[in-house]
Each structure stands twice: as structure tokens, then as C-alpha cells.
CSV table of C-alpha atoms and ligand atoms in Angstrom, one decimal:
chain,number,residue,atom,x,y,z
A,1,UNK,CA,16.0,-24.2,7.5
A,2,UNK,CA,17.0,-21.1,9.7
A,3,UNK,CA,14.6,-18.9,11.3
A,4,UNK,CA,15.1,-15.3,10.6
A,5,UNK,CA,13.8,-14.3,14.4
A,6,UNK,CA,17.0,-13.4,15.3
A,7,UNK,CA,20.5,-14.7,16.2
A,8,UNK,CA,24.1,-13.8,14.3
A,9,UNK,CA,23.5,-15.3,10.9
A,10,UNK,CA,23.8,-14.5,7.2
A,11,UNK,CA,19.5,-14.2,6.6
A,12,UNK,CA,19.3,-11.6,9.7
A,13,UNK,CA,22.0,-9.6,8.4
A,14,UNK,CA,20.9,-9.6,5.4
A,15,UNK,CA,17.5,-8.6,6.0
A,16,UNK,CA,18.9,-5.6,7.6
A,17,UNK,CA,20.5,-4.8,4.3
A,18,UNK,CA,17.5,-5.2,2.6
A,19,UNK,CA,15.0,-3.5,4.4
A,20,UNK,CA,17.5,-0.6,4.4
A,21,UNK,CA,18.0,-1.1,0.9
A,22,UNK,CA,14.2,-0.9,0.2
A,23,UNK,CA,14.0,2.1,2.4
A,24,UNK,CA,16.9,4.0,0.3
A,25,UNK,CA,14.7,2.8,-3.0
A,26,UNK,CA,11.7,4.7,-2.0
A,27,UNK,CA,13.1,7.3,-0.1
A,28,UNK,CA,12.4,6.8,3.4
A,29,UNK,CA,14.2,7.4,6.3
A,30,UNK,CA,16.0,4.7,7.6
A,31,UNK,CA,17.0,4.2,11.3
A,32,UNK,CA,19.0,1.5,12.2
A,33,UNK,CA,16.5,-1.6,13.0
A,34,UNK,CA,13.7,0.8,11.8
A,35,UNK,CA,12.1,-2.0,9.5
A,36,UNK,CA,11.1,-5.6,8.8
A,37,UNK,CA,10.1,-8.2,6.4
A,38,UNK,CA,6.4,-9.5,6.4
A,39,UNK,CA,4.4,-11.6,5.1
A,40,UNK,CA,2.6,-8.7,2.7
A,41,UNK,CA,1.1,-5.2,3.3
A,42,UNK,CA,-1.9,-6.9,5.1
A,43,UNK,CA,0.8,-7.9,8.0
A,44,UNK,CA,2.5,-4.9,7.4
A,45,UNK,CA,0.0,-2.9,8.0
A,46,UNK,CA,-1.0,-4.4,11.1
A,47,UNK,CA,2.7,-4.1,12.9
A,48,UNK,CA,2.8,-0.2,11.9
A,49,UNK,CA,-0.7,0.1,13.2
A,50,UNK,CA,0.2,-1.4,16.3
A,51,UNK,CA,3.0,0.7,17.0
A,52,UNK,CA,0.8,3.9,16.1
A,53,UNK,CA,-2.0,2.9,18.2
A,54,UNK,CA,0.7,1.9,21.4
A,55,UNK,CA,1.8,5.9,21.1
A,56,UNK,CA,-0.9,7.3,21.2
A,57,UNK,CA,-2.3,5.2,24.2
A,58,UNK,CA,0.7,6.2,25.8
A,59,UNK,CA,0.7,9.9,24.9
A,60,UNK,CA,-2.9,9.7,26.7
A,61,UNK,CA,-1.2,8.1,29.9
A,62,UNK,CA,-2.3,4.7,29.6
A,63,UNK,CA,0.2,1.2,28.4
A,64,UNK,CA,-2.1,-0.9,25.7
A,65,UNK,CA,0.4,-3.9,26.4
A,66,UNK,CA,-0.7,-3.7,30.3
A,67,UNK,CA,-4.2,-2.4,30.4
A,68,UNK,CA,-5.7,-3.1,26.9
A,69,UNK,CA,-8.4,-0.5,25.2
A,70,UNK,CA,-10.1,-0.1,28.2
A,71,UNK,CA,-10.8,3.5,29.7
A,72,UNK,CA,-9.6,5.0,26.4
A,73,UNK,CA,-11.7,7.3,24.8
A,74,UNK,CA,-12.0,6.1,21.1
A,75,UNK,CA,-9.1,6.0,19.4
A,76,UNK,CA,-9.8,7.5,15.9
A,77,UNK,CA,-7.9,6.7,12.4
A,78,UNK,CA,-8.8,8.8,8.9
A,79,UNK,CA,-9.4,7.0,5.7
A,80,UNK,CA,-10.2,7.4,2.4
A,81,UNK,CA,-13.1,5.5,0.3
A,82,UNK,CA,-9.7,4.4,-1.8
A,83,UNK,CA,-8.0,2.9,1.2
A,84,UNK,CA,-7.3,-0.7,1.1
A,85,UNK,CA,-9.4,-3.1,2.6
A,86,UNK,CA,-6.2,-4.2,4.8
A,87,UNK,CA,-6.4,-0.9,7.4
A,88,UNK,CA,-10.0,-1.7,8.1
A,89,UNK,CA,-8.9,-5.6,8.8
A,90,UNK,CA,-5.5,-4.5,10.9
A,91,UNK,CA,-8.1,-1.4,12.8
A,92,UNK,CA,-10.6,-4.4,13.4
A,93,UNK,CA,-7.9,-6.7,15.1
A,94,UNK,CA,-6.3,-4.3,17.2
A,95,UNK,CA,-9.5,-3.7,18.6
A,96,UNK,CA,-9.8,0.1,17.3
A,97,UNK,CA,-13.1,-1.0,16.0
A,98,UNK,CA,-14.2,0.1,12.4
A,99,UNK,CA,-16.8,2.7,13.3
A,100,UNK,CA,-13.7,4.8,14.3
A,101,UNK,CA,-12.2,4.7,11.0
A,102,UNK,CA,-13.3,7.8,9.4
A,103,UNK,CA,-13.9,8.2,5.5
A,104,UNK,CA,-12.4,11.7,4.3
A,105,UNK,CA,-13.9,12.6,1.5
A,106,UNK,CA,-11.8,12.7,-1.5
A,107,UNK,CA,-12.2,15.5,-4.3
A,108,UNK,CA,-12.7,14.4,-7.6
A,109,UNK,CA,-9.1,13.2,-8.4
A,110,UNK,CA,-9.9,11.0,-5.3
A,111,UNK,CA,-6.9,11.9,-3.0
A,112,UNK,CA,-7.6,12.8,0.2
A,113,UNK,CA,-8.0,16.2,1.0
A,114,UNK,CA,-6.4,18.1,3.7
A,115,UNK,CA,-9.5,20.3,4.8
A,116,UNK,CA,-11.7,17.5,4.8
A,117,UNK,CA,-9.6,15.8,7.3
A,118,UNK,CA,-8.7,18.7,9.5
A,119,UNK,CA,-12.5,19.2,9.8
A,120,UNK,CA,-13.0,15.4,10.9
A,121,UNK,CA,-10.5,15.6,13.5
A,122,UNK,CA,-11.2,18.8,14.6
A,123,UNK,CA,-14.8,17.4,15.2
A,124,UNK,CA,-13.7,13.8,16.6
A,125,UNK,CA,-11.8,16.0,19.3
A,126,UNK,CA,-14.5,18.2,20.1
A,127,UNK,CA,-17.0,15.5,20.9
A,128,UNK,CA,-14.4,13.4,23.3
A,129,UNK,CA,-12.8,11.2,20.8
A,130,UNK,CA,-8.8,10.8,20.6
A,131,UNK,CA,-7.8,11.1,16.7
A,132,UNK,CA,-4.7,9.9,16.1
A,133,UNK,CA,-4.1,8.2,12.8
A,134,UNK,CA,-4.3,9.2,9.2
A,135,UNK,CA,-3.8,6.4,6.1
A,136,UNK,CA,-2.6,8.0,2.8
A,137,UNK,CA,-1.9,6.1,0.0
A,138,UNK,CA,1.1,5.9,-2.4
A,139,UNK,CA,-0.9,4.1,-5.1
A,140,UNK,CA,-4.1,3.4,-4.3
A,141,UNK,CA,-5.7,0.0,-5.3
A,142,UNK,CA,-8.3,1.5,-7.2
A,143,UNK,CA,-6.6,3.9,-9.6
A,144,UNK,CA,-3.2,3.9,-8.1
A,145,UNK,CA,-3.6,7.6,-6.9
A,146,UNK,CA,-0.7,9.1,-5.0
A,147,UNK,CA,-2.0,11.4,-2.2
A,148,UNK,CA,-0.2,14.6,-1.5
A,149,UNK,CA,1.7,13.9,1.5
A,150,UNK,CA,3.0,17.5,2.2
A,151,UNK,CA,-0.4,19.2,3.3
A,152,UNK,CA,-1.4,15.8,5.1
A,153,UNK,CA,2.0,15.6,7.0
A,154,UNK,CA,2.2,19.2,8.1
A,155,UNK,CA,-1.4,18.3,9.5
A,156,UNK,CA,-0.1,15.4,11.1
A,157,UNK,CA,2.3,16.7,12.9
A,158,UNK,CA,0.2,19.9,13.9
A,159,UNK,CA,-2.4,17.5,15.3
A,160,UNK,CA,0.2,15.1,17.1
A,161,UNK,CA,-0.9,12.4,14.6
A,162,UNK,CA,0.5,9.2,13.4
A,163,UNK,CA,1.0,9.1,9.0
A,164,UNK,CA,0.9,5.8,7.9
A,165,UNK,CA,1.1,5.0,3.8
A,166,UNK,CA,0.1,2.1,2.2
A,167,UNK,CA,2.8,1.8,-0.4
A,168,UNK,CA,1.9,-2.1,-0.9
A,169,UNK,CA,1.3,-1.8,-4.6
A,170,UNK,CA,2.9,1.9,-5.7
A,171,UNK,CA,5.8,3.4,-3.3
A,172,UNK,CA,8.5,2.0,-6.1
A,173,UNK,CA,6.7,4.1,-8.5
A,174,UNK,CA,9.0,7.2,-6.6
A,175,UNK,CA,12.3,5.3,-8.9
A,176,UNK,CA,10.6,6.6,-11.8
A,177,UNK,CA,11.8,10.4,-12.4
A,178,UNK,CA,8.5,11.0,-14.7
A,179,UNK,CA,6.0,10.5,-11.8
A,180,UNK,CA,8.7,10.6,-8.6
A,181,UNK,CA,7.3,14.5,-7.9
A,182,UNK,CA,4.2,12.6,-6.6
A,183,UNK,CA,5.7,11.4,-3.7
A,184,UNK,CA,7.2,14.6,-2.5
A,185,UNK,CA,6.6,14.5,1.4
A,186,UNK,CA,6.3,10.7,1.6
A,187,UNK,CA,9.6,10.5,3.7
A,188,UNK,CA,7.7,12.2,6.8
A,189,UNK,CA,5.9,9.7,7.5
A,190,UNK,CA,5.5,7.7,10.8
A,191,UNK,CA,5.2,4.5,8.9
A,192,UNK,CA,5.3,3.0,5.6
A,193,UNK,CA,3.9,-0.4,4.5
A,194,UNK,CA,5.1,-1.9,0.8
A,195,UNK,CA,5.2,-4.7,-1.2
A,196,UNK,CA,8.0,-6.0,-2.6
A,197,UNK,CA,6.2,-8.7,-4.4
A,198,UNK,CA,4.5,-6.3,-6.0
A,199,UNK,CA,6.3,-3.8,-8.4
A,200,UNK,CA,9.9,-5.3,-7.3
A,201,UNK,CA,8.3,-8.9,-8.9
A,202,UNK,CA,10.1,-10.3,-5.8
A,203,UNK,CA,8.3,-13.8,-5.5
A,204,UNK,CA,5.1,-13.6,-2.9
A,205,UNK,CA,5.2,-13.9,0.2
A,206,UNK,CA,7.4,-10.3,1.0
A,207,UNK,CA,6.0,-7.1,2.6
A,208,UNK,CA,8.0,-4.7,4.2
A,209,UNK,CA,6.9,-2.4,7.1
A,210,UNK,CA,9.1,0.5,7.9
A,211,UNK,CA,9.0,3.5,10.5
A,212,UNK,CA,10.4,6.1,11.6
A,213,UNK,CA,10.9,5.7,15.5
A,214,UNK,CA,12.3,2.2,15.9
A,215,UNK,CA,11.7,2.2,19.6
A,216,UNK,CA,7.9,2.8,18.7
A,217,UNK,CA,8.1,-0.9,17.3
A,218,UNK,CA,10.3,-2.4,19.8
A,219,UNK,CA,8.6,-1.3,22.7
A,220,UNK,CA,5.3,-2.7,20.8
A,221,UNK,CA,6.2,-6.0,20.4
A,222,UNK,CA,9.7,-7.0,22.2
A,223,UNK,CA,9.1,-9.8,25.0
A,224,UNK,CA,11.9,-11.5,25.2
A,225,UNK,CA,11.1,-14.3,28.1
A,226,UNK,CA,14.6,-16.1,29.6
A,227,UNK,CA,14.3,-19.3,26.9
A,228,UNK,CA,14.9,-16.7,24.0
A,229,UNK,CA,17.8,-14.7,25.5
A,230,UNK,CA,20.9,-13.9,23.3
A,231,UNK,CA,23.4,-11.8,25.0
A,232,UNK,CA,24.7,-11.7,21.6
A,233,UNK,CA,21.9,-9.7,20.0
A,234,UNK,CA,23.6,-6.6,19.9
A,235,UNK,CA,22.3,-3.2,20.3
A,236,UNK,CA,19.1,-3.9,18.2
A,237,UNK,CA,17.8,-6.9,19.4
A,238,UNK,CA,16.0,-9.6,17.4
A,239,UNK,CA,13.8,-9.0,14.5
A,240,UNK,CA,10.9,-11.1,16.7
A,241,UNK,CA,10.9,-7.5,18.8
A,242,UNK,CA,9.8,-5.8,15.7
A,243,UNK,CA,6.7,-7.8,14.9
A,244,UNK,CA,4.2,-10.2,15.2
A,245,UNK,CA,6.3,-13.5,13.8
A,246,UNK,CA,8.9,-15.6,16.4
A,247,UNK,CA,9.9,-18.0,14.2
A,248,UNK,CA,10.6,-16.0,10.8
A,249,UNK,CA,11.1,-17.4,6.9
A,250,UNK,CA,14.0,-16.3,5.4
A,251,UNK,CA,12.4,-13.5,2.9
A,252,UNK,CA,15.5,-11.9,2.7
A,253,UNK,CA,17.0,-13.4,-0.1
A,254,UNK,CA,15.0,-13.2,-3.0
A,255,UNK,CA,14.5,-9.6,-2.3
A,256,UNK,CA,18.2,-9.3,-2.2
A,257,UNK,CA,19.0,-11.6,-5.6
A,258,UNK,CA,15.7,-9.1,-7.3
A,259,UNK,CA,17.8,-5.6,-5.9
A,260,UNK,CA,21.2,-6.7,-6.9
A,261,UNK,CA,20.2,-8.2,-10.0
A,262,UNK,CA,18.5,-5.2,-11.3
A,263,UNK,CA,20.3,-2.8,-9.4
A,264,UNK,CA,18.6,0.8,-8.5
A,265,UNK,CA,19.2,2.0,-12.1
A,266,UNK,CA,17.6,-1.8,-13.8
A,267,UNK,CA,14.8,-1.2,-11.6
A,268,UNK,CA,14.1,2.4,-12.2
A,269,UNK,CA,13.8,1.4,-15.8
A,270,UNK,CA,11.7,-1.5,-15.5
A,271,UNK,CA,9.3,0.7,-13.6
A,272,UNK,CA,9.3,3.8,-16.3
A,273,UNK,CA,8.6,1.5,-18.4
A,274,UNK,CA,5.2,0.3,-16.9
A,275,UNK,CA,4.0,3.8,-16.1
A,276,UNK,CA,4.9,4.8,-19.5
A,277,UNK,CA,3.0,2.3,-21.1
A,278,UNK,CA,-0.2,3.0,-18.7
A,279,UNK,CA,0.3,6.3,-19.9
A,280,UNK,CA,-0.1,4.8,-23.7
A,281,UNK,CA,-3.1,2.4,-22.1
A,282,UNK,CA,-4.8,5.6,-20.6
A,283,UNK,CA,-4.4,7.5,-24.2
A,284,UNK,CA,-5.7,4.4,-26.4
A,285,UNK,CA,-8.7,4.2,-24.1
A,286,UNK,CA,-9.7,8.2,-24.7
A,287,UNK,CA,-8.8,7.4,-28.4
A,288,UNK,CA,-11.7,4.7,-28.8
A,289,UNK,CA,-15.3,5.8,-28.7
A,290,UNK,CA,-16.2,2.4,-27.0
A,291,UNK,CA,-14.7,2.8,-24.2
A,292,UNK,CA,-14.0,5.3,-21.6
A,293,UNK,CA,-10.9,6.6,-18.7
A,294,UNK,CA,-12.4,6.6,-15.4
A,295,UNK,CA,-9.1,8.6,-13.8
A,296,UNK,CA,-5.7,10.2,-14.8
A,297,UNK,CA,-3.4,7.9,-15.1
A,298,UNK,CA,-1.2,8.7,-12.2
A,299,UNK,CA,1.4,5.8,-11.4
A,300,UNK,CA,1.0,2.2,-13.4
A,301,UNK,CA,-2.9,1.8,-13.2
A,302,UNK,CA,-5.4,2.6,-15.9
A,303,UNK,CA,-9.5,2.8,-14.5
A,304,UNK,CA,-11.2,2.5,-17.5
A,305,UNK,CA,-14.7,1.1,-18.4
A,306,UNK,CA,-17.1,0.1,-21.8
A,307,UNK,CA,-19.5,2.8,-23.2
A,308,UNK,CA,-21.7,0.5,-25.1
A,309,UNK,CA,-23.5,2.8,-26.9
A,310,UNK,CA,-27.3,2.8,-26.0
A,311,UNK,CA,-27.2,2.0,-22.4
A,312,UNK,CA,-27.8,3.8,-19.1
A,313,UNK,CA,-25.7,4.2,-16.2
A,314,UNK,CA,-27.2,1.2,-14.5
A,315,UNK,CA,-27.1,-1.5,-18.1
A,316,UNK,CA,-23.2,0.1,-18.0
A,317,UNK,CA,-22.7,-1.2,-14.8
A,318,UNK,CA,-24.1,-4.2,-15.3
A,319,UNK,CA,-21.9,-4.9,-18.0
A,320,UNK,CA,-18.6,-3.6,-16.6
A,321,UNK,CA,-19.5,-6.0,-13.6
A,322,UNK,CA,-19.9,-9.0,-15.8
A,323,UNK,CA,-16.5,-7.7,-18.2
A,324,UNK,CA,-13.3,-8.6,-16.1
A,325,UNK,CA,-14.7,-11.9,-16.1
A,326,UNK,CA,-15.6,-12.5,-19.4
A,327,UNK,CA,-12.1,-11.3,-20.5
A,328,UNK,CA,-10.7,-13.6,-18.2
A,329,UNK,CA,-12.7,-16.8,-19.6
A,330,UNK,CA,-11.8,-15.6,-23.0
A,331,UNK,CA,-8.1,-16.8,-22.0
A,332,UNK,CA,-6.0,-14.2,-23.6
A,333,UNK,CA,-5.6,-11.6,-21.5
A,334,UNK,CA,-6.3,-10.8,-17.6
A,335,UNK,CA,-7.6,-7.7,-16.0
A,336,UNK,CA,-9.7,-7.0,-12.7
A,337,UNK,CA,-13.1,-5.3,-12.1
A,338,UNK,CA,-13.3,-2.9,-9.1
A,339,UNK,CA,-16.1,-0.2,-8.0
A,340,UNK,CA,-15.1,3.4,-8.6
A,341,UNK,CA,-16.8,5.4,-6.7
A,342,UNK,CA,-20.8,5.3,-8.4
A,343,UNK,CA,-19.2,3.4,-11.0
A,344,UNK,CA,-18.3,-0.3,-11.7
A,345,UNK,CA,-14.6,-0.1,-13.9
A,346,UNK,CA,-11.8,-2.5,-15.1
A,347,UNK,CA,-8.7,-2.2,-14.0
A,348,UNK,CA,-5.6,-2.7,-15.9
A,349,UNK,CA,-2.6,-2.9,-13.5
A,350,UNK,CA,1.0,-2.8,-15.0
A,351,UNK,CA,3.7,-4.4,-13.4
A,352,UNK,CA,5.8,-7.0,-15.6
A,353,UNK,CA,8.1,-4.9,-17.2
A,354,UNK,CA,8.3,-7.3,-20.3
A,355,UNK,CA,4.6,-5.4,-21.3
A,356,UNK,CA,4.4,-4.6,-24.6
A,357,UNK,CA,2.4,-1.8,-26.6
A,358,UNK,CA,0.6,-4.8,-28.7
A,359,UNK,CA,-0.2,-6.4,-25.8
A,360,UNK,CA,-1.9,-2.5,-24.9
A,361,UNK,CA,-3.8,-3.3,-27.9
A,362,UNK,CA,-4.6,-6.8,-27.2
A,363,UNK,CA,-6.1,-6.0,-24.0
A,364,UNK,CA,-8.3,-3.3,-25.3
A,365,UNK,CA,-9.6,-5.5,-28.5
A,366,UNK,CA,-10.4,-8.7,-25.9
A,367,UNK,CA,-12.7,-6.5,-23.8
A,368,UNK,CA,-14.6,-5.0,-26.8
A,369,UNK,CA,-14.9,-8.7,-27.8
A,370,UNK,CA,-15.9,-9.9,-24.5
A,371,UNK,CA,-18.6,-6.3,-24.4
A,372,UNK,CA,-20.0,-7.6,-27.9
A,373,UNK,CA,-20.1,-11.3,-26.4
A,374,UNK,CA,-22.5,-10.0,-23.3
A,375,UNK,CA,-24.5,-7.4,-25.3
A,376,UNK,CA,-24.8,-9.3,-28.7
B,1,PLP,C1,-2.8,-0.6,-2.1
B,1,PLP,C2,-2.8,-2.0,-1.4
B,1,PLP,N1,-2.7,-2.1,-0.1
B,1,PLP,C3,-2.6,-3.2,0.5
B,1,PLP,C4,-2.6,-4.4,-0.2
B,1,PLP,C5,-2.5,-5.7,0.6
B,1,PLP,O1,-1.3,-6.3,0.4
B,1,PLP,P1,-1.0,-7.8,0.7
B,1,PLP,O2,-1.9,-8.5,-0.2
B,1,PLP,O3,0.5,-8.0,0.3
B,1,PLP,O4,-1.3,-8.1,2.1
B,1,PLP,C6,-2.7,-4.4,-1.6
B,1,PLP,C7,-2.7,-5.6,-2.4
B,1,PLP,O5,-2.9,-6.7,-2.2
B,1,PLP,C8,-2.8,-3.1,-2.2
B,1,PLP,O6,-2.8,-3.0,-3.6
């Protein structure tokens, strides 16, 4: 029953290998100490924004861990209407306040564009505010949209912002050669939250958070009072300097059985796989006139929706509301509803690598069934 927190044994040293092993998979830079296991991207998230939010504090002369929000102008982060739920939580709790998350607006591939966000911040700065974060995505939840990094980093670092990227569900998709020119620009990054019980199919619960500047994250959370001292530690400390947790589960080793089961080259294959078969999905849904794409199919998830013939936009909605439930309660197959901008959409997300074409098929046939079973 050890506790990963810290100390000289096998789990700690082999969540450093991990993490860095996970930060070599996706192509991130990889500082020693620069990362940590977590719960998921929700906690994640939360320890990158932290450390984002503790810099730029700083940067405006005051120390968060001291003197708290107060006599800060606003601090301002930029969104997208694609960004996961969990940014808005983590802004909420470290008291940035949601009003001061900003919604870029997307264009229509619904990746967040560049302009748009220079404009926001360049307005946020002249009416007193202090921008200083930007969320990208590396898979978004709703499409699984990879934003382009490049044009958002050189922004970033023009504007003295922090880049965070929610990799939670797609930042493996970079070990597929197919779609891996979507990440280009990923590794400049301030901070990257993934999932490796996502795409990995490492059992739940395992996040990862890494960043760039370790001492960003040490100087967030260290406290190291005299009943936790190890003159032992070494150079880089405890992992309980590095985040939220004291008393840590040992997360390490089913990522490490998962990575050196598979291997890099197992793994890249797995994941071709799934994008090539959502690639297959996307083209079987523009080859049936019931049904309709909702978005390219960029990494492993296919937006799709019913076109019962006869209805308007709102009946459509309607329905697609009512479908990924009725599919589920069928009992054969399981796929999630989500809202797509105006429009409500299933969403077929492709992660078990043992997915097979037929199954493709049987997905598609189970929600024409359930469509004809709520429009008889
Ligand atoms: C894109 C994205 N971001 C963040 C999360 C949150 O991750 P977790 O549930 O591991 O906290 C998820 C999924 O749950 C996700 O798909």
C-alpha cells in the first residue's frame, strides 16, 4: 500500500519513467520532474492551470500563494465553444471566475482561430484586464478537432501568454503518422493535460499533466512543513510539490504494463487503426441518405446525426436528442449525444482497437432502427 507522494521507492521512480515516457509518446518536451500522474484531465487541468495563473500573478508583481486574487486586475483565459467542460470547472476553483473565460469564436471547422483571439486579448488589455491564458485542444470532445497550434503559439508567446492543451481524449492520436501533421506546434506548449485512460485503454483513474517549466509547478504547490522532510529527496523533490495530492495511489504501473506491453510501435497501430476506421464511419455516414456528417473526421471521432426525411431543423433535433438513448436501451451498441454548435448530433468515439468494420455497420443500422422506433 505505498503512497506515491514521494520517498526512494520503485512506484516514484517509476512514475518518472512514465510520465516521461508519455511525454516522448506525444511529443512533448520533457524536463526532468516536468510532469505528474492524476486522477484524469479534470485534475490535470486544474494543476496546469494553477501553475499558469501563479505566473502570471507574479509577472504582474504580486505572489497568489501569499496574497490571493486580490488587487489583480482580472486575470483572463481564451476558450473555445468546443473546450471541455473541465477548464471552466478548474477556472471556477482557482477563483479566476468564469465571466473571464472568453469564447473565441471558431470558424466553421470549429478550431480556434488565431485572429479572433488576438482581437479578444488585444481588447481585454485595452479595457484593464490581464489576459494570460489560451486553451487549445488536441481532440476536442465534441468532434475531436485538433487546433493548429503553430499560429496560436507564435501568439502566445508574442502576448506573454500561457498555452495550455487539453489532450485528455486525442494527444496519442500524434502516434498515428496519417493524422500526426495535426499536431505540428503542440510541443510549444506551456502545459499539456492527457488521459491515459483514454486512447492508451490504461484502466481509469490516470491523467497526466505535463509542462514545460518545472519550477512553474514546484513553486505552485511545494510546502514541505518539517513532518514531511526527506533529505533524501534528491534534486527534484517529491511528487506532492507538483500537485494537489499528498498521499498519492500508485498509477504508475498500469500505465507502465499498457506502454511496455504495446510498446510505441503496438500502440501506434492500435491507434491507426481507430482513426482509420472513423475515417470508414465518417464515409458510410455520407454514403446513406438517412443520415448525415456533422464535421471532418479529424482524429477518432465521427459527429454525425439522422435526416429523417420530412422534418425540420427543430423535429431533427428533437430526435437526435432522444437517439443516443434509444440506441443505448436497444442494447447492442453504445454511442453519445452531444450539441454541435445549433445542432443536436451523436457521437461515435473510437477507442478499442479490437473495432471492427461490421461493427461500423452495426452501429449505423441500430440508430436507423432506433430513428424508425421514435418516428414510426
Ligand atoms: C477533451 C476532454 N477534456 C477533458 C476531459 C476530462 O477528463 P477526465 O474525465 O479524465 O477528468 C475529457 C473527458 O472526460 C475530454 O474528452
Amino acid at each position: 500500500n505505498p503512497s506515491s507522494a514521494g520517498g526512494d521507492h520503485a512506484d516514484v521512480h517509476l512514475e518518472r519513467a512514465v510520465v516521461r515516457w508519455i511525454a516522448e509518446l506525444v511529443g512533448f518536451p520533457h524536463p526532468a520532474g516536468g510532469g505528474l500522474l492524476t486522477s484524469g484531465t479534470s485534475m490535470a487541468t486544474i494543476v496546469c492551470l494553477a501553475a499558469a495563473r501563479n505566473r502570471a500573478a507574479r509577472l504582474a508583481g504580486r505572489d497568489v500563494r501569499e496574497d490571493g486574487l486580490a488587487g489583480l486586475p482580472p486575470l483572463v483565459g481564451y476558450v473555445t465553444g468546443e473546450t471541455h467542460s473541465c477548464v471552466r470547472k478548474a477556472a471556477e476553483l482557482l477563483g479566476l471566475g468564469s465571466r473571464h473565460l472568453r469564447t473565441v469564436a471558431t470558424g466553421p471547422d470549429g478550431l480556434l482561430d488565431a485572429a479572433e483571439l488576438r482581437s479578444a486579448v488585444e481588447r481585454d488589455r485595452a479595457d484593464g484586464l490581464l489576459p494570460f491564458l489560451v486553451v487549445a485542444s488536441a481532440g476536442t470532445v465534441g468532434t475531436g478537432a485538433v487546433d493548429a497550434f503553430g499560429p496560436i503559439a507564435d501568439l502566445c508567446e508574442e502576448q506573454g501568454l500561457w498555452l495550455h492543451v487539453d489532450g485528455a481524449y486525442g494527444a496519442f492520436g500524434r502516434l498515428d503518422p496519417a493524422i500526426a501533421h495535426r499536431y505540428a506546434g503542440l510541443e510549444r506548449a506551456d502545459s499539456l493535460a492527457l488521459d491515459p485512460h483514454k486512447w492508451l485503454g490504461v484502466p481509469v483513474d490516470c491523467g497526466c499533466a505535463l509542462v514545460r517549466d518545472t519550477d512553474e509547478l514546484r513553486g505552485t504547490f511545494s510546502l514541505v512543513p518539517s513532518y514531511l522532510r526527506d533529505e533524501a529527496a534528491g534534486s527534484l523533490g517529491w511528487f506532492s510539490e507538483y500537485g494537489t495530492e499528498q498521499t498519492r495511489p500508485f498509477r504508475a504501473l498500469k500505465v507502465w504494463a499498457t506502454i511496455a506491453h504495446r510498446g510505441r510501435t503496438g500502440l501506434a497501430r492500435d491507434i491507426a487503426h481507430c482513426t482509420a476506421l472513423a475515417r470508414r464511419l465518417g464515409e458510410l455516414v455520407e454514403a446513406d441518405g438517412e443520415l448525415e456528417l456533422l464535421a471532418e473526421v479529424q482524429t477518432s471521432i465521427v459527429a454525425f446525426r439522422h435526416r429523417a426525411p420530412g422534418l425540420d431543423e427543430a423535429a431533427l433535433d428533437a430526435l437526435n436528442r432522444e437517439l443516443p438513448v434509444a440506441v443505448q436501451r436497444r442494447g447492442r451498441v453504445f454511442v453519445t449525444g452531444a450539441r454541435l454548435g445549433e445542432r443536436e448530433m451523436l457521437r461515435a468515439c473510437l477507442l478499442n482497437a479490437a473495432t471492427t468494420e461490421e461493427d461500423l455497420r452495426l452501429l449505423l443500422d441500430e440508430v436507423k432502427a432506433a430513428a424508425r422506433e421514435l418516428q414510426p
